[in-house]
PDB file of C-alpha atoms in Angstrom:
ATOM      1  CA  MET A   1      76.075 148.140 168.724  1.00  0.00           C
ATOM      2  CA  GLY A   2      73.569 146.197 169.920  1.00  0.00           C
ATOM      3  CA  ARG A   3      73.283 142.502 168.833  1.00  0.00           C
ATOM      4  CA  SER A   4      71.324 141.331 166.100  1.00  0.00           C
ATOM      5  CA  ARG A   5      68.005 140.096 167.777  1.00  0.00           C
ATOM      6  CA  ASN A   6      68.119 137.369 165.000  1.00  0.00           C
ATOM      7  CA  PRO A   7      70.779 137.070 162.788  1.00  0.00           C
ATOM      8  CA  ARG A   8      69.070 134.875 160.067  1.00  0.00           C
ATOM      9  CA  ARG A   9      67.082 138.482 159.706  1.00  0.00           C
ATOM     10  CA  ALA A  10      69.851 140.201 160.064  1.00  0.00           C
ATOM     11  CA  ALA A  11      71.448 138.903 157.112  1.00  0.00           C
ATOM     12  CA  ALA A  12      68.271 139.473 155.372  1.00  0.00           C
ATOM     13  CA  ALA A  13      68.028 143.126 155.892  1.00  0.00           C
ATOM     14  CA  VAL A  14      70.979 143.621 153.295  1.00  0.00           C
ATOM     15  CA  SER A  15      69.181 141.330 150.628  1.00  0.00           C
ATOM     16  CA  ALA A  16      66.939 143.617 149.128  1.00  0.00           C
ATOM     17  CA  VAL A  17      66.712 143.109 145.405  1.00  0.00           C
ATOM     18  CA  GLU A  18      66.061 145.950 142.778  1.00  0.00           C
ATOM     19  CA  GLU A  19      65.201 145.285 139.197  1.00  0.00           C
ATOM     20  CA  ALA A  20      63.871 147.218 136.183  1.00  0.00           C
ATOM     21  CA  VAL A  21      60.755 145.793 135.047  1.00  0.00           C
ATOM     22  CA  ASP A  22      58.291 146.828 132.379  1.00  0.00           C
ATOM     23  CA  GLY A  23      56.378 148.784 134.636  1.00  0.00           C
ATOM     24  CA  GLY A  24      59.352 150.570 136.223  1.00  0.00           C
ATOM     25  CA  LEU A  25      61.581 150.025 138.985  1.00  0.00           C
ATOM     26  CA  ALA A  26      60.911 146.924 141.034  1.00  0.00           C
ATOM     27  CA  GLN A  27      61.856 145.976 144.728  1.00  0.00           C
ATOM     28  CA  LEU A  28      62.092 142.983 147.033  1.00  0.00           C
ATOM     29  CA  LEU A  29      62.204 144.777 150.498  1.00  0.00           C
ATOM     30  CA  PRO A  30      62.239 141.684 153.121  1.00  0.00           C
ATOM     31  CA  ASP A  31      59.980 141.812 156.381  1.00  0.00           C
ATOM     32  CA  PRO A  32      62.205 142.372 159.557  1.00  0.00           C
ATOM     33  CA  ASP A  33      59.128 140.760 161.478  1.00  0.00           C
ATOM     34  CA  ARG A  34      59.136 137.811 159.127  1.00  0.00           C
ATOM     35  CA  GLY A  35      61.677 134.936 158.187  1.00  0.00           C
ATOM     36  CA  ARG A  36      60.753 134.564 154.333  1.00  0.00           C
ATOM     37  CA  ALA A  37      58.202 137.281 153.610  1.00  0.00           C
ATOM     38  CA  TRP A  38      58.670 140.675 150.960  1.00  0.00           C
ATOM     39  CA  THR A  39      57.490 143.479 150.304  1.00  0.00           C
ATOM     40  CA  LEU A  40      56.911 143.914 146.924  1.00  0.00           C
ATOM     41  CA  LEU A  41      56.972 147.611 145.164  1.00  0.00           C
ATOM     42  CA  ILE A  42      56.927 149.269 142.048  1.00  0.00           C
ATOM     43  CA  ASP A  43      58.831 152.759 141.638  1.00  0.00           C
ATOM     44  CA  GLY A  44      58.409 153.300 145.443  1.00  0.00           C
ATOM     45  CA  ALA A  45      54.711 152.152 145.905  1.00  0.00           C
ATOM     46  CA  PRO A  46      53.547 148.862 147.250  1.00  0.00           C
ATOM     47  CA  GLN A  47      52.301 146.769 145.525  1.00  0.00           C
ATOM     48  CA  SER A  48      51.878 142.901 147.512  1.00  0.00           C
ATOM     49  CA  HIS A  49      53.202 141.067 150.384  1.00  0.00           C
ATOM     50  CA  VAL A  50      54.271 137.508 150.681  1.00  0.00           C
ATOM     51  CA  ASP A  51      55.123 135.162 153.459  1.00  0.00           C
ATOM     52  CA  LEU A  52      56.282 131.979 151.542  1.00  0.00           C
ATOM     53  CA  ASP A  53      56.265 130.075 154.584  1.00  0.00           C
ATOM     54  CA  ASP A  54      52.995 131.052 155.508  1.00  0.00           C
ATOM     55  CA  PRO A  55      51.459 132.101 152.260  1.00  0.00           C
ATOM     56  CA  ALA A  56      47.630 132.118 153.869  1.00  0.00           C
ATOM     57  CA  TYR A  57      49.004 135.434 155.661  1.00  0.00           C
ATOM     58  CA  LEU A  58      47.664 138.545 153.432  1.00  0.00           C
ATOM     59  CA  SER A  59      49.362 141.552 154.684  1.00  0.00           C
ATOM     60  CA  PHE A  60      48.361 144.426 153.267  1.00  0.00           C
ATOM     61  CA  GLU A  61      44.395 145.748 154.401  1.00  0.00           C
ATOM     62  CA  TYR A  62      43.463 144.961 150.658  1.00  0.00           C
ATOM     63  CA  GLN A  63      44.505 141.756 150.082  1.00  0.00           C
ATOM     64  CA  ARG A  64      42.611 140.602 153.593  1.00  0.00           C
ATOM     65  CA  ARG A  65      39.580 141.440 152.437  1.00  0.00           C
ATOM     66  CA  LEU A  66      39.934 140.045 148.749  1.00  0.00           C
ATOM     67  CA  GLY A  67      41.038 137.123 150.932  1.00  0.00           C
ATOM     68  CA  HIS A  68      37.688 137.428 153.031  1.00  0.00           C
ATOM     69  CA  VAL A  69      35.838 137.391 149.531  1.00  0.00           C
ATOM     70  CA  ILE A  70      37.812 134.002 148.775  1.00  0.00           C
ATOM     71  CA  ASP A  71      37.222 132.237 151.812  1.00  0.00           C
ATOM     72  CA  LEU A  72      33.460 132.870 151.447  1.00  0.00           C
ATOM     73  CA  ALA A  73      33.228 132.166 147.889  1.00  0.00           C
ATOM     74  CA  ALA A  74      32.518 128.510 147.969  1.00  0.00           C
ATOM     75  CA  PRO A  75      32.827 125.840 151.657  1.00  0.00           C
ATOM     76  CA  PRO A  76      35.548 126.320 153.524  1.00  0.00           C
ATOM     77  CA  GLY A  77      38.817 124.304 151.298  1.00  0.00           C
ATOM     78  CA  LYS A  78      36.763 123.362 147.916  1.00  0.00           C
ATOM     79  CA  PRO A  79      39.119 123.666 145.126  1.00  0.00           C
ATOM     80  CA  VAL A  80      38.327 126.807 142.965  1.00  0.00           C
ATOM     81  CA  HIS A  81      38.889 127.860 139.252  1.00  0.00           C
ATOM     82  CA  ALA A  82      39.781 131.275 139.772  1.00  0.00           C
ATOM     83  CA  VAL A  83      41.096 134.173 137.532  1.00  0.00           C
ATOM     84  CA  HIS A  84      43.596 137.129 138.664  1.00  0.00           C
ATOM     85  CA  LEU A  85      43.768 140.185 136.276  1.00  0.00           C
ATOM     86  CA  GLY A  86      47.010 141.847 137.700  1.00  0.00           C
ATOM     87  CA  GLY A  87      50.087 139.479 139.842  1.00  0.00           C
ATOM     88  CA  GLY A  88      52.342 141.743 141.333  1.00  0.00           C
ATOM     89  CA  ALA A  89      54.032 138.968 143.334  1.00  0.00           C
ATOM     90  CA  LEU A  90      50.987 136.335 143.114  1.00  0.00           C
ATOM     91  CA  THR A  91      49.780 137.082 147.111  1.00  0.00           C
ATOM     92  CA  LEU A  92      46.718 136.142 146.443  1.00  0.00           C
ATOM     93  CA  ALA A  93      46.989 133.117 143.680  1.00  0.00           C
ATOM     94  CA  ARG A  94      49.583 131.764 146.380  1.00  0.00           C
ATOM     95  CA  TYR A  95      46.602 132.112 149.196  1.00  0.00           C
ATOM     96  CA  VAL A  96      43.534 130.362 146.409  1.00  0.00           C
ATOM     97  CA  ALA A  97      46.312 127.740 146.672  1.00  0.00           C
ATOM     98  CA  ALA A  98      47.472 127.806 150.062  1.00  0.00           C
ATOM     99  CA  THR A  99      43.341 127.830 151.524  1.00  0.00           C
ATOM    100  CA  ARG A 100      41.677 125.479 149.033  1.00  0.00           C
ATOM    101  CA  PRO A 101      44.123 122.727 147.529  1.00  0.00           C
ATOM    102  CA  ARG A 102      44.001 121.222 143.738  1.00  0.00           C
ATOM    103  CA  SER A 103      42.008 124.696 142.557  1.00  0.00           C
ATOM    104  CA  THR A 104      43.159 125.322 139.545  1.00  0.00           C
ATOM    105  CA  GLN A 105      44.448 129.135 138.454  1.00  0.00           C
ATOM    106  CA  GLN A 106      45.111 131.568 135.505  1.00  0.00           C
ATOM    107  CA  VAL A 107      47.137 134.674 136.399  1.00  0.00           C
ATOM    108  CA  VAL A 108      47.208 137.304 133.848  1.00  0.00           C
ATOM    109  CA  GLU A 109      50.123 139.697 134.639  1.00  0.00           C
ATOM    110  CA  ARG A 110      51.243 142.181 131.423  1.00  0.00           C
ATOM    111  CA  ASP A 111      54.574 142.418 132.882  1.00  0.00           C
ATOM    112  CA  ALA A 112      56.621 139.546 131.393  1.00  0.00           C
ATOM    113  CA  SER A 113      60.104 141.033 133.100  1.00  0.00           C
ATOM    114  CA  LEU A 114      58.494 141.030 136.563  1.00  0.00           C
ATOM    115  CA  VAL A 115      56.911 137.743 136.440  1.00  0.00           C
ATOM    116  CA  GLN A 116      60.609 136.011 135.349  1.00  0.00           C
ATOM    117  CA  LEU A 117      62.057 138.344 138.899  1.00  0.00           C
ATOM    118  CA  VAL A 118      58.792 136.727 140.954  1.00  0.00           C
ATOM    119  CA  ARG A 119      59.562 133.449 139.824  1.00  0.00           C
ATOM    120  CA  ARG A 120      62.934 134.134 140.493  1.00  0.00           C
ATOM    121  CA  GLU A 121      63.155 135.568 143.833  1.00  0.00           C
ATOM    122  CA  LEU A 122      59.686 134.121 145.088  1.00  0.00           C
ATOM    123  CA  PRO A 123      59.184 130.706 143.742  1.00  0.00           C
ATOM    124  CA  LEU A 124      55.994 128.989 143.389  1.00  0.00           C
ATOM    125  CA  ASP A 125      55.228 126.125 145.161  1.00  0.00           C
ATOM    126  CA  PRO A 126      55.492 123.924 142.196  1.00  0.00           C
ATOM    127  CA  ASN A 127      52.231 121.859 143.028  1.00  0.00           C
ATOM    128  CA  ALA A 128      49.794 124.497 142.664  1.00  0.00           C
ATOM    129  CA  ARG A 129      48.078 124.675 139.883  1.00  0.00           C
ATOM    130  CA  ILE A 130      48.860 128.042 138.930  1.00  0.00           C
ATOM    131  CA  ARG A 131      49.206 129.597 135.054  1.00  0.00           C
ATOM    132  CA  VAL A 132      50.890 132.754 134.574  1.00  0.00           C
ATOM    133  CA  ARG A 133      50.006 134.482 131.150  1.00  0.00           C
ATOM    134  CA  SER A 134      52.029 137.902 130.530  1.00  0.00           C
ATOM    135  CA  THR A 135      49.574 139.726 128.182  1.00  0.00           C
ATOM    136  CA  ASP A 136      46.818 142.520 128.875  1.00  0.00           C
ATOM    137  CA  ALA A 137      44.418 141.746 131.395  1.00  0.00           C
ATOM    138  CA  ARG A 138      41.397 142.208 129.491  1.00  0.00           C
ATOM    139  CA  ALA A 139      43.608 140.264 126.065  1.00  0.00           C
ATOM    140  CA  GLY A 140      43.398 137.396 128.750  1.00  0.00           C
ATOM    141  CA  LEU A 141      40.779 137.574 130.180  1.00  0.00           C
ATOM    142  CA  GLY A 142      38.764 136.835 126.872  1.00  0.00           C
ATOM    143  CA  LYS A 143      41.333 133.797 126.586  1.00  0.00           C
ATOM    144  CA  VAL A 144      39.031 132.259 129.554  1.00  0.00           C
ATOM    145  CA  PRO A 145      36.323 129.535 128.316  1.00  0.00           C
ATOM    146  CA  ASP A 146      33.030 130.524 128.804  1.00  0.00           C
ATOM    147  CA  GLY A 147      31.713 130.069 132.326  1.00  0.00           C
ATOM    148  CA  TRP A 148      34.622 128.695 133.494  1.00  0.00           C
ATOM    149  CA  ALA A 149      35.396 130.954 136.796  1.00  0.00           C
ATOM    150  CA  ASP A 150      34.380 130.332 140.225  1.00  0.00           C
ATOM    151  CA  LEU A 151      35.931 133.545 141.103  1.00  0.00           C
ATOM    152  CA  VAL A 152      37.289 136.496 138.666  1.00  0.00           C
ATOM    153  CA  ILE A 153      39.849 138.698 140.760  1.00  0.00           C
ATOM    154  CA  ALA A 154      40.761 142.254 139.118  1.00  0.00           C
ATOM    155  CA  ASP A 155      44.023 143.733 141.085  1.00  0.00           C
ATOM    156  CA  VAL A 156      45.274 145.814 137.791  1.00  0.00           C
ATOM    157  CA  PHE A 157      47.434 148.809 138.195  1.00  0.00           C
ATOM    158  CA  SER A 158      49.728 150.670 136.189  1.00  0.00           C
ATOM    159  CA  GLY A 159      51.822 153.325 137.357  1.00  0.00           C
ATOM    160  CA  ALA A 160      49.857 153.188 140.404  1.00  0.00           C
ATOM    161  CA  ARG A 161      46.462 153.770 138.357  1.00  0.00           C
ATOM    162  CA  THR A 162      43.845 151.251 137.347  1.00  0.00           C
ATOM    163  CA  PRO A 163      44.217 151.130 133.081  1.00  0.00           C
ATOM    164  CA  ALA A 164      40.523 153.061 131.448  1.00  0.00           C
ATOM    165  CA  HIS A 165      39.907 149.940 129.769  1.00  0.00           C
ATOM    166  CA  LEU A 166      39.308 147.324 132.908  1.00  0.00           C
ATOM    167  CA  THR A 167      36.633 150.110 134.354  1.00  0.00           C
ATOM    168  CA  SER A 168      33.838 149.652 132.101  1.00  0.00           C
ATOM    169  CA  THR A 169      30.451 147.680 131.453  1.00  0.00           C
ATOM    170  CA  GLU A 170      32.109 146.126 128.357  1.00  0.00           C
ATOM    171  CA  PHE A 171      34.846 144.646 130.456  1.00  0.00           C
ATOM    172  CA  LEU A 172      32.185 143.115 132.830  1.00  0.00           C
ATOM    173  CA  ASP A 173      30.792 141.538 129.965  1.00  0.00           C
ATOM    174  CA  GLU A 174      33.962 139.982 129.682  1.00  0.00           C
ATOM    175  CA  VAL A 175      33.786 139.045 133.622  1.00  0.00           C
ATOM    176  CA  ARG A 176      30.538 137.695 133.166  1.00  0.00           C
ATOM    177  CA  ARG A 177      30.951 135.826 130.208  1.00  0.00           C
ATOM    178  CA  ALA A 178      34.010 134.143 132.016  1.00  0.00           C
ATOM    179  CA  LEU A 179      31.811 133.703 135.627  1.00  0.00           C
ATOM    180  CA  LYS A 180      29.856 130.519 136.258  1.00  0.00           C
ATOM    181  CA  PRO A 181      26.508 131.398 137.018  1.00  0.00           C
ATOM    182  CA  SER A 182      27.392 131.092 140.641  1.00  0.00           C
ATOM    183  CA  GLY A 183      31.035 133.576 139.996  1.00  0.00           C
ATOM    184  CA  VAL A 184      31.888 136.080 142.129  1.00  0.00           C
ATOM    185  CA  TYR A 185      33.833 139.182 140.648  1.00  0.00           C
ATOM    186  CA  ALA A 186      35.931 140.947 143.036  1.00  0.00           C
ATOM    187  CA  ALA A 187      38.099 144.337 142.625  1.00  0.00           C
ATOM    188  CA  ASN A 188      40.254 146.322 144.045  1.00  0.00           C
ATOM    189  CA  LEU A 189      39.704 149.661 143.487  1.00  0.00           C
ATOM    190  CA  ALA A 190      41.511 153.033 144.942  1.00  0.00           C
ATOM    191  CA  ASP A 191      40.361 156.268 144.993  1.00  0.00           C
ATOM    192  CA  GLY A 192      40.040 159.339 146.723  1.00  0.00           C
ATOM    193  CA  PRO A 193      37.873 163.065 147.367  1.00  0.00           C
ATOM    194  CA  PRO A 194      35.635 163.402 145.690  1.00  0.00           C
ATOM    195  CA  LEU A 195      35.414 159.838 145.204  1.00  0.00           C
ATOM    196  CA  ALA A 196      33.750 159.864 141.286  1.00  0.00           C
ATOM    197  CA  HIS A 197      36.269 157.125 139.896  1.00  0.00           C
ATOM    198  CA  LEU A 198      34.584 154.783 143.093  1.00  0.00           C
ATOM    199  CA  ARG A 199      30.775 156.086 142.505  1.00  0.00           C
ATOM    200  CA  GLY A 200      30.881 155.077 138.696  1.00  0.00           C
ATOM    201  CA  GLN A 201      32.473 152.263 139.283  1.00  0.00           C
ATOM    202  CA  ILE A 202      29.794 151.031 141.698  1.00  0.00           C
ATOM    203  CA  ALA A 203      27.188 151.893 138.884  1.00  0.00           C
ATOM    204  CA  THR A 204      28.726 150.502 136.354  1.00  0.00           C
ATOM    205  CA  ALA A 205      28.795 146.924 138.339  1.00  0.00           C
ATOM    206  CA  ALA A 206      25.106 147.374 139.360  1.00  0.00           C
ATOM    207  CA  ALA A 207      24.608 147.866 135.505  1.00  0.00           C
ATOM    208  CA  ARG A 208      25.822 143.826 134.794  1.00  0.00           C
ATOM    209  CA  PHE A 209      25.061 142.287 138.282  1.00  0.00           C
ATOM    210  CA  GLY A 210      22.375 141.925 140.361  1.00  0.00           C
ATOM    211  CA  GLU A 211      24.212 142.303 144.130  1.00  0.00           C
ATOM    212  CA  LEU A 212      26.447 143.950 144.868  1.00  0.00           C
ATOM    213  CA  ALA A 213      28.650 144.607 148.313  1.00  0.00           C
ATOM    214  CA  LEU A 214      31.616 147.372 148.779  1.00  0.00           C
ATOM    215  CA  VAL A 215      34.271 146.769 151.466  1.00  0.00           C
ATOM    216  CA  ALA A 216      36.232 149.521 152.755  1.00  0.00           C
ATOM    217  CA  ASP A 217      37.729 152.059 155.589  1.00  0.00           C
ATOM    218  CA  ALA A 218      35.196 154.158 157.159  1.00  0.00           C
ATOM    219  CA  ALA A 219      37.611 157.316 156.341  1.00  0.00           C
ATOM    220  CA  VAL A 220      37.705 156.287 152.475  1.00  0.00           C
ATOM    221  CA  LEU A 221      33.765 156.414 152.397  1.00  0.00           C
ATOM    222  CA  ARG A 222      33.547 159.530 153.500  1.00  0.00           C
ATOM    223  CA  GLY A 223      35.879 160.582 151.388  1.00  0.00           C
ATOM    224  CA  LYS A 224      38.264 162.071 154.473  1.00  0.00           C
ATOM    225  CA  ARG A 225      41.520 159.839 152.407  1.00  0.00           C
ATOM    226  CA  PHE A 226      42.815 158.248 149.648  1.00  0.00           C
ATOM    227  CA  GLY A 227      42.404 154.207 149.731  1.00  0.00           C
ATOM    228  CA  ASN A 228      41.757 151.285 148.547  1.00  0.00           C
ATOM    229  CA  ALA A 229      38.168 149.482 148.386  1.00  0.00           C
ATOM    230  CA  VAL A 230      37.036 146.404 147.250  1.00  0.00           C
ATOM    231  CA  LEU A 231      34.299 145.644 145.194  1.00  0.00           C
ATOM    232  CA  VAL A 232      32.176 142.298 145.574  1.00  0.00           C
ATOM    233  CA  ALA A 233      29.144 141.495 142.480  1.00  0.00           C
ATOM    234  CA  CYS A 234      27.759 138.172 141.971  1.00  0.00           C
ATOM    235  CA  ASP A 235      23.995 137.680 140.559  1.00  0.00           C
ATOM    236  CA  LEU A 236      23.084 135.437 143.644  1.00  0.00           C
ATOM    237  CA  PRO A 237      22.789 136.743 147.093  1.00  0.00           C
ATOM    238  CA  LEU A 238      26.419 137.308 149.284  1.00  0.00           C
ATOM    239  CA  PRO A 239      27.330 135.956 152.363  1.00  0.00           C
ATOM    240  CA  LEU A 240      26.641 140.045 153.759  1.00  0.00           C
ATOM    241  CA  PRO A 241      27.066 139.010 157.462  1.00  0.00           C
ATOM    242  CA  GLU A 242      29.698 136.781 157.839  1.00  0.00           C
ATOM    243  CA  LEU A 243      31.722 139.230 155.530  1.00  0.00           C
ATOM    244  CA  THR A 244      30.481 142.605 157.443  1.00  0.00           C
ATOM    245  CA  ARG A 245      31.950 139.904 160.778  1.00  0.00           C
ATOM    246  CA  ARG A 246      35.237 139.482 158.778  1.00  0.00           C
ATOM    247  CA  ALA A 247      36.201 143.174 157.975  1.00  0.00           C
ATOM    248  CA  ALA A 248      35.077 144.397 161.161  1.00  0.00           C
ATOM    249  CA  SER A 249      37.626 142.376 162.842  1.00  0.00           C
ATOM    250  CA  ASP A 250      40.456 143.132 160.647  1.00  0.00           C
ATOM    251  CA  PRO A 251      43.413 145.103 162.507  1.00  0.00           C
ATOM    252  CA  HIS A 252      42.443 147.891 159.762  1.00  0.00           C
ATOM    253  CA  PRO A 253      38.304 147.453 160.567  1.00  0.00           C
ATOM    254  CA  ALA A 254      36.692 147.629 157.170  1.00  0.00           C
ATOM    255  CA  ARG A 255      32.399 148.749 156.418  1.00  0.00           C
ATOM    256  CA  VAL A 256      30.705 146.845 154.270  1.00  0.00           C
ATOM    257  CA  GLU A 257      27.819 148.736 152.403  1.00  0.00           C
ATOM    258  CA  HIS A 258      25.530 146.952 149.961  1.00  0.00           C
ATOM    259  CA  GLY A 259      21.515 147.788 149.142  1.00  0.00           C
ATOM    260  CA  ARG A 260      20.424 151.079 149.144  1.00  0.00           C
ATOM    261  CA  ALA A 261      23.181 152.535 151.020  1.00  0.00           C
ATOM    262  CA  LEU A 262      25.310 151.532 148.311  1.00  0.00           C
ATOM    263  CA  THR A 263      23.028 152.699 145.691  1.00  0.00           C
ATOM    264  CA  ASP A 264      22.875 155.990 147.442  1.00  0.00           C
ATOM    265  CA  PHE A 265      26.511 156.350 148.133  1.00  0.00           C
ATOM    266  CA  THR A 266      27.001 156.385 143.985  1.00  0.00           C
ATOM    267  CA  GLY A 267      25.317 159.588 144.084  1.00  0.00           C
ATOM    268  CA  GLY A 268      23.502 159.485 140.423  1.00  0.00           C
ATOM    269  CA  ALA A 269      26.248 158.096 138.932  1.00  0.00           C
ATOM    270  CA  LEU A 270      26.014 156.492 135.667  1.00  0.00           C
ATOM    271  CA  PRO A 271      27.917 153.211 134.328  1.00  0.00           C
ATOM    272  CA  VAL A 272      31.278 154.053 132.564  1.00  0.00           C
ATOM    273  CA  THR A 273      31.430 152.807 128.659  1.00  0.00           C
ATOM    274  CA  ASP A 274      34.542 151.796 127.104  1.00  0.00           C
ATOM    275  CA  ALA A 275      33.713 155.658 125.159  1.00  0.00           C
ATOM    276  CA  ALA A 276      33.324 157.402 128.460  1.00  0.00           C
ATOM    277  CA  ALA A 277      36.480 155.635 130.361  1.00  0.00           C
ATOM    278  CA  VAL A 278      39.291 157.061 132.088  1.00  0.00           C
ATOM    279  CA  ASP A 279      41.888 155.616 134.062  1.00  0.00           C
ATOM    280  CA  SER A 280      41.303 155.759 137.900  1.00  0.00           C
ATOM    281  CA  PRO A 281      42.714 159.239 139.598  1.00  0.00           C
ATOM    282  CA  ALA A 282      46.472 159.521 140.902  1.00  0.00           C
ATOM    283  CA  PRO A 283      47.095 158.671 144.267  1.00  0.00           C
ATOM    284  CA  PRO A 284      48.912 161.599 146.021  1.00  0.00           C
ATOM    285  CA  PRO A 285      52.065 161.664 146.813  1.00  0.00           C
ATOM    286  CA  SER A 286      51.500 161.738 150.251  1.00  0.00           C
ATOM    287  CA  VAL A 287      49.738 157.593 150.650  1.00  0.00           C
ATOM    288  CA  PHE A 288      53.289 156.259 149.913  1.00  0.00           C
ATOM    289  CA  ARG A 289      55.533 158.578 152.363  1.00  0.00           C
TER     290      ARG A 289
END
């Protein structure tokens, strides 16, 4: 038998954690390539990746794209008020705390037992100003003071699907209420051919915000495969040239659509209201193989 490349990592390889949480079976799997990094899975679906030694490292491509939005939402290093709808392993809250020290953040994660697991196994920096609420995302958003947030980031999945009540114009009315006039909303959306959900979400955001951009892999935009897309919305002009440059230079390059091209992409889809909202589509089993 060959010798282990790294005894510390060899030990970590046998220290995976499994625990039942409200949303299913949670697994924390050590990253064999990074000393204190972990991937969180719920019922086999990857949810988050965290490097405790380097919280500014974002492994998942959709999280990197949300990281670009965070970076460009304010001058470098400036503290912000951020609301995270959906917590997972608190990856993006850790990222904000690392890249924008003294930021004040609220995380809304419905799965209280998941929050307990993450806090125990992947502890937060005690100096980080991160408050976690264990409640429904829309209910938690409703407790955010008017005009408090510089950033609202939505990354909520239940059974790998975004709940219907987080896809409507009424939901975005709550987002707008919580945001400052210059605030930025970003959402992680998942869809596949024929992209009806994604088109409807763009139309919904366009009904509530003046400026939009969509960051996604070209194959997803062409309806060739199921995948993630990051929707960015604001009432002020977005930093499109820099966002485009960063997305294009990622390990998994992405395109940024905006303006007329994004309007055309919706194909005439109508805004989604609470009365008509449905959960986002379930990913095909092949996505997680």
